[in-house]
Short mmCIF file of C-alpha atoms in Angstrom, two decimals:
data_model
loop_
_atom_site.label_atom_id
_atom_site.label_comp_id
_atom_site.label_asym_id
_atom_site.label_seq_id
_atom_site.Cartn_x
_atom_site.Cartn_y
_atom_site.Cartn_z
CA MET N 1 24.54 -0.56 0.57
CA HIS N 2 21.25 -1.88 -0.91
CA PRO N 3 19.85 0.78 -3.35
CA ASP N 4 16.55 1.02 -1.47
CA LEU N 5 18.32 1.55 1.83
CA THR N 6 20.47 4.22 0.14
CA ILE N 7 17.29 6.10 -0.86
CA VAL N 8 15.83 6.13 2.62
CA THR N 9 19.28 6.88 4.18
CA ASN N 10 19.55 9.88 1.87
CA GLN N 11 16.13 11.09 2.97
CA LEU N 12 17.13 10.85 6.62
CA LEU N 13 20.39 12.69 5.93
CA ALA N 14 18.55 15.37 3.99
CA ALA N 15 16.14 15.82 6.93
CA GLN N 16 19.10 16.11 9.34
CA ALA N 17 20.74 18.75 7.12
CA GLU N 18 17.45 20.69 6.89
CA ILE N 19 17.05 20.63 10.69
CA HIS N 20 20.57 22.15 11.03
CA ARG N 21 19.75 24.83 8.47
CA LEU N 22 16.53 25.59 10.27
CA ALA N 23 18.26 25.87 13.62
CA ALA N 24 20.90 28.20 12.14
CA SER N 25 18.18 30.43 10.77
CA VAL N 26 16.77 31.55 14.24
CA ASP N 27 18.06 32.87 17.50
CA GLU N 28 17.81 30.92 20.78
CA SER N 29 14.63 32.72 21.90
CA THR N 30 12.77 31.85 18.68
CA TRP N 31 14.02 28.23 18.87
CA VAL N 32 12.41 27.64 22.29
CA THR N 33 9.28 29.80 22.00
CA ARG N 34 5.85 28.24 21.29
CA PRO N 35 4.00 30.26 18.64
CA ALA N 36 0.76 29.50 20.56
CA PRO N 37 0.09 27.83 23.96
CA THR N 38 -1.08 24.57 22.33
CA SER N 39 1.65 24.50 19.62
CA TRP N 40 5.17 23.14 19.87
CA SER N 41 8.26 25.22 19.69
CA MET N 42 10.90 24.47 17.02
CA SER N 43 12.92 22.79 19.78
CA GLU N 44 10.02 20.52 20.81
CA CYS N 45 9.35 19.51 17.21
CA ILE N 46 12.94 18.32 16.81
CA GLY N 47 13.16 16.89 20.31
CA HIS N 48 10.07 14.82 19.50
CA LEU N 49 11.87 13.29 16.46
CA ALA N 50 14.84 12.32 18.69
CA LEU N 51 12.44 10.70 21.22
CA THR N 52 10.64 8.70 18.56
CA THR N 53 13.81 7.51 16.90
CA GLU N 54 15.20 6.41 20.29
CA ALA N 55 11.98 4.48 20.98
CA PHE N 56 12.46 2.47 17.77
CA LEU N 57 16.13 1.62 18.26
CA PRO N 58 15.85 -1.18 20.93
CA ALA N 59 13.31 -3.12 18.81
CA MET N 60 15.44 -2.70 15.70
CA ARG N 61 18.53 -3.85 17.47
CA ASP N 62 16.78 -6.84 19.05
CA GLN N 63 15.26 -7.94 15.78
CA LEU N 64 18.54 -7.63 13.81
CA GLN N 65 20.36 -9.75 16.45
CA ARG N 66 17.95 -12.64 15.95
CA PRO N 67 19.51 -15.41 13.83
CA GLU N 68 16.34 -15.95 11.81
CA SER N 69 16.32 -12.25 10.81
CA ARG N 70 19.99 -12.32 9.77
CA ALA N 71 19.41 -15.49 7.74
CA ARG N 72 17.01 -13.79 5.30
CA ARG N 73 18.95 -12.17 2.49
CA ALA N 74 17.63 -8.91 0.98
CA PRO N 75 15.73 -9.21 -2.31
CA ALA N 76 16.59 -7.05 -5.27
CA THR N 77 13.81 -4.66 -4.36
CA LEU N 78 12.64 -3.76 -0.82
CA ARG N 79 9.02 -2.66 -0.54
CA ARG N 80 6.90 -0.91 2.09
CA SER N 81 3.72 -2.47 3.20
CA PHE N 82 0.39 -0.93 2.26
CA LEU N 83 -0.06 0.19 5.97
CA ALA N 84 3.34 1.96 5.80
CA TRP N 85 2.43 3.58 2.51
CA MET N 86 -0.77 4.87 4.09
CA LEU N 87 1.01 6.10 7.21
CA CYS N 88 3.64 7.86 5.14
CA ARG N 89 0.97 9.50 3.03
CA ALA N 90 -0.82 10.77 6.18
CA LEU N 91 2.40 12.06 7.65
CA GLU N 92 3.79 13.89 4.67
CA PRO N 93 3.54 17.66 4.86
CA PRO N 94 1.65 19.80 4.62
CA ALA N 95 -0.25 18.45 7.61
CA ARG N 96 -3.78 17.86 6.68
CA GLN N 97 -4.78 16.39 10.06
CA LYS N 98 -3.31 16.53 13.54
CA TYR N 99 -2.33 13.31 15.17
CA PRO N 100 -1.93 13.47 18.93
CA THR N 101 1.04 11.62 20.40
CA THR N 102 1.35 9.87 23.74
CA ALA N 103 2.98 11.55 26.66
CA ALA N 104 6.17 9.47 26.30
CA PHE N 105 6.87 11.22 23.00
CA VAL N 106 6.23 14.78 24.15
CA PRO N 107 9.51 16.54 25.08
CA ASP N 108 9.52 17.63 28.73
CA GLU N 109 10.61 21.12 27.78
CA ALA N 110 12.11 23.16 24.97
CA MET N 111 15.90 22.78 25.03
CA PRO N 112 18.57 25.17 23.68
CA LYS N 113 19.55 24.63 20.09
CA ALA N 114 22.88 22.91 20.83
CA GLU N 115 21.27 20.47 23.20
CA THR N 116 18.37 19.69 20.89
CA LEU N 117 20.60 19.19 17.91
CA ALA N 118 23.06 17.00 19.86
CA GLU N 119 20.20 14.69 20.98
CA TYR N 120 18.77 14.56 17.51
CA ASP N 121 22.13 13.86 15.91
CA ARG N 122 22.89 11.08 18.39
CA SER N 123 19.56 9.38 17.57
CA GLN N 124 20.23 9.70 13.82
CA GLU N 125 23.70 8.21 14.15
CA ALA N 126 22.27 5.29 16.02
CA LEU N 127 19.54 4.87 13.40
CA LEU N 128 22.08 5.00 10.56
CA ALA N 129 24.12 2.39 12.37
CA MET N 130 21.01 0.18 12.55
CA ILE N 131 20.53 0.59 8.74
CA ARG N 132 24.20 -0.33 8.12
CA LEU N 133 23.77 -3.37 10.40
CA GLY N 134 20.67 -4.41 8.47
CA ASP N 135 22.22 -3.97 5.07
CA GLY N 136 21.96 -7.26 3.20
CA VAL N 137 19.08 -8.53 5.40
CA ASP N 138 15.56 -8.78 4.12
CA LEU N 139 14.22 -5.86 6.15
CA THR N 140 10.80 -6.33 4.68
CA ARG N 141 10.52 -9.53 6.78
CA VAL N 142 11.93 -8.12 10.00
CA GLU N 143 8.83 -7.10 11.93
CA LEU N 144 8.66 -4.34 14.46
CA VAL N 145 5.93 -3.35 16.90
CA SER N 146 5.18 0.35 16.87
CA PRO N 147 6.21 2.03 20.11
CA PHE N 148 3.26 4.37 19.61
CA ASP N 149 0.60 1.71 19.42
CA SER N 150 1.31 -1.94 20.10
CA ARG N 151 -1.53 -2.96 17.72
CA LEU N 152 0.55 -1.70 14.79
CA HIS N 153 3.15 -4.03 13.31
CA TYR N 154 5.27 -3.21 10.25
CA SER N 155 8.51 -4.13 8.76
CA PHE N 156 11.89 -2.58 9.64
CA PHE N 157 12.05 -1.23 6.09
CA SER N 158 8.53 0.29 6.36
CA ALA N 159 9.53 1.88 9.74
CA LEU N 160 12.40 3.67 8.05
CA HIS N 161 10.08 5.23 5.46
CA ILE N 162 7.57 6.14 8.22
CA GLY N 163 10.41 7.73 10.14
CA ALA N 164 11.56 9.75 7.17
CA ALA N 165 8.04 10.99 6.47
CA HIS N 166 7.62 11.77 10.20
CA ALA N 167 10.80 13.84 10.11
CA ARG N 168 9.57 15.83 7.09
CA ARG N 169 6.29 16.48 8.86
CA HIS N 170 7.95 17.94 11.98
CA ILE N 171 10.44 19.95 9.95
CA TRP N 172 7.42 21.45 8.22
CA GLN N 173 5.82 22.08 11.65
CA ALA N 174 9.00 23.71 12.90
CA ASN N 175 9.10 25.92 9.82
CA LYS N 176 5.50 26.92 10.49
CA ALA N 177 6.41 27.78 14.12
CA ARG N 178 9.26 29.98 12.87
CA GLU N 179 6.94 31.74 10.35
CA ARG N 180 4.28 32.29 12.98
CA LEU N 181 6.73 33.74 15.47
CA GLY N 182 8.27 35.97 12.76
CA ALA N 183 4.81 37.24 11.80
CA ARG N 184 3.98 37.94 15.41
CA VAL N 185 7.26 39.82 16.01
CA SER N 186 6.93 41.96 12.91
CA ALA N 187 3.31 42.86 13.89
CA TRP N 188 4.51 44.46 17.11
#
């Protein structure tokens, strides 16, 4: 695998492992409970990640199936765009600003741990399959339209970095939810 894809793949796998550790650290009730009415539960944080990954997969698949995309060989170094660098910087924890999402990316409800993790793991397996399919292709020149905002366009490679930063942000958010619930419980 291309060294730059290995780096982002390792980031995605580390996020997946952290999500499983986080889930194992709490009981079902804590997993599905919102720490405040306007905050997401741990389940919703991770469910949101699955929804966003699933939204990117069709565009990734479509672009990788195009002959002109497959014809471009990967350079020695893959680079994110400046826009992607800015988005990653804004998404990295700790969250300095809230960014509202559209209704399509808000989980309908908090799901039990096993269900949430199964959905997340399926989305990650599909994403890792897309990365393997794109190995050897110049993913800096395969353009995707953001499923969040059709005005945003960035490369497949940039989308992978944005996705990894997005995962770290929501893992941080889920950890904060766990801490807030723990503090509330111990205060009673």
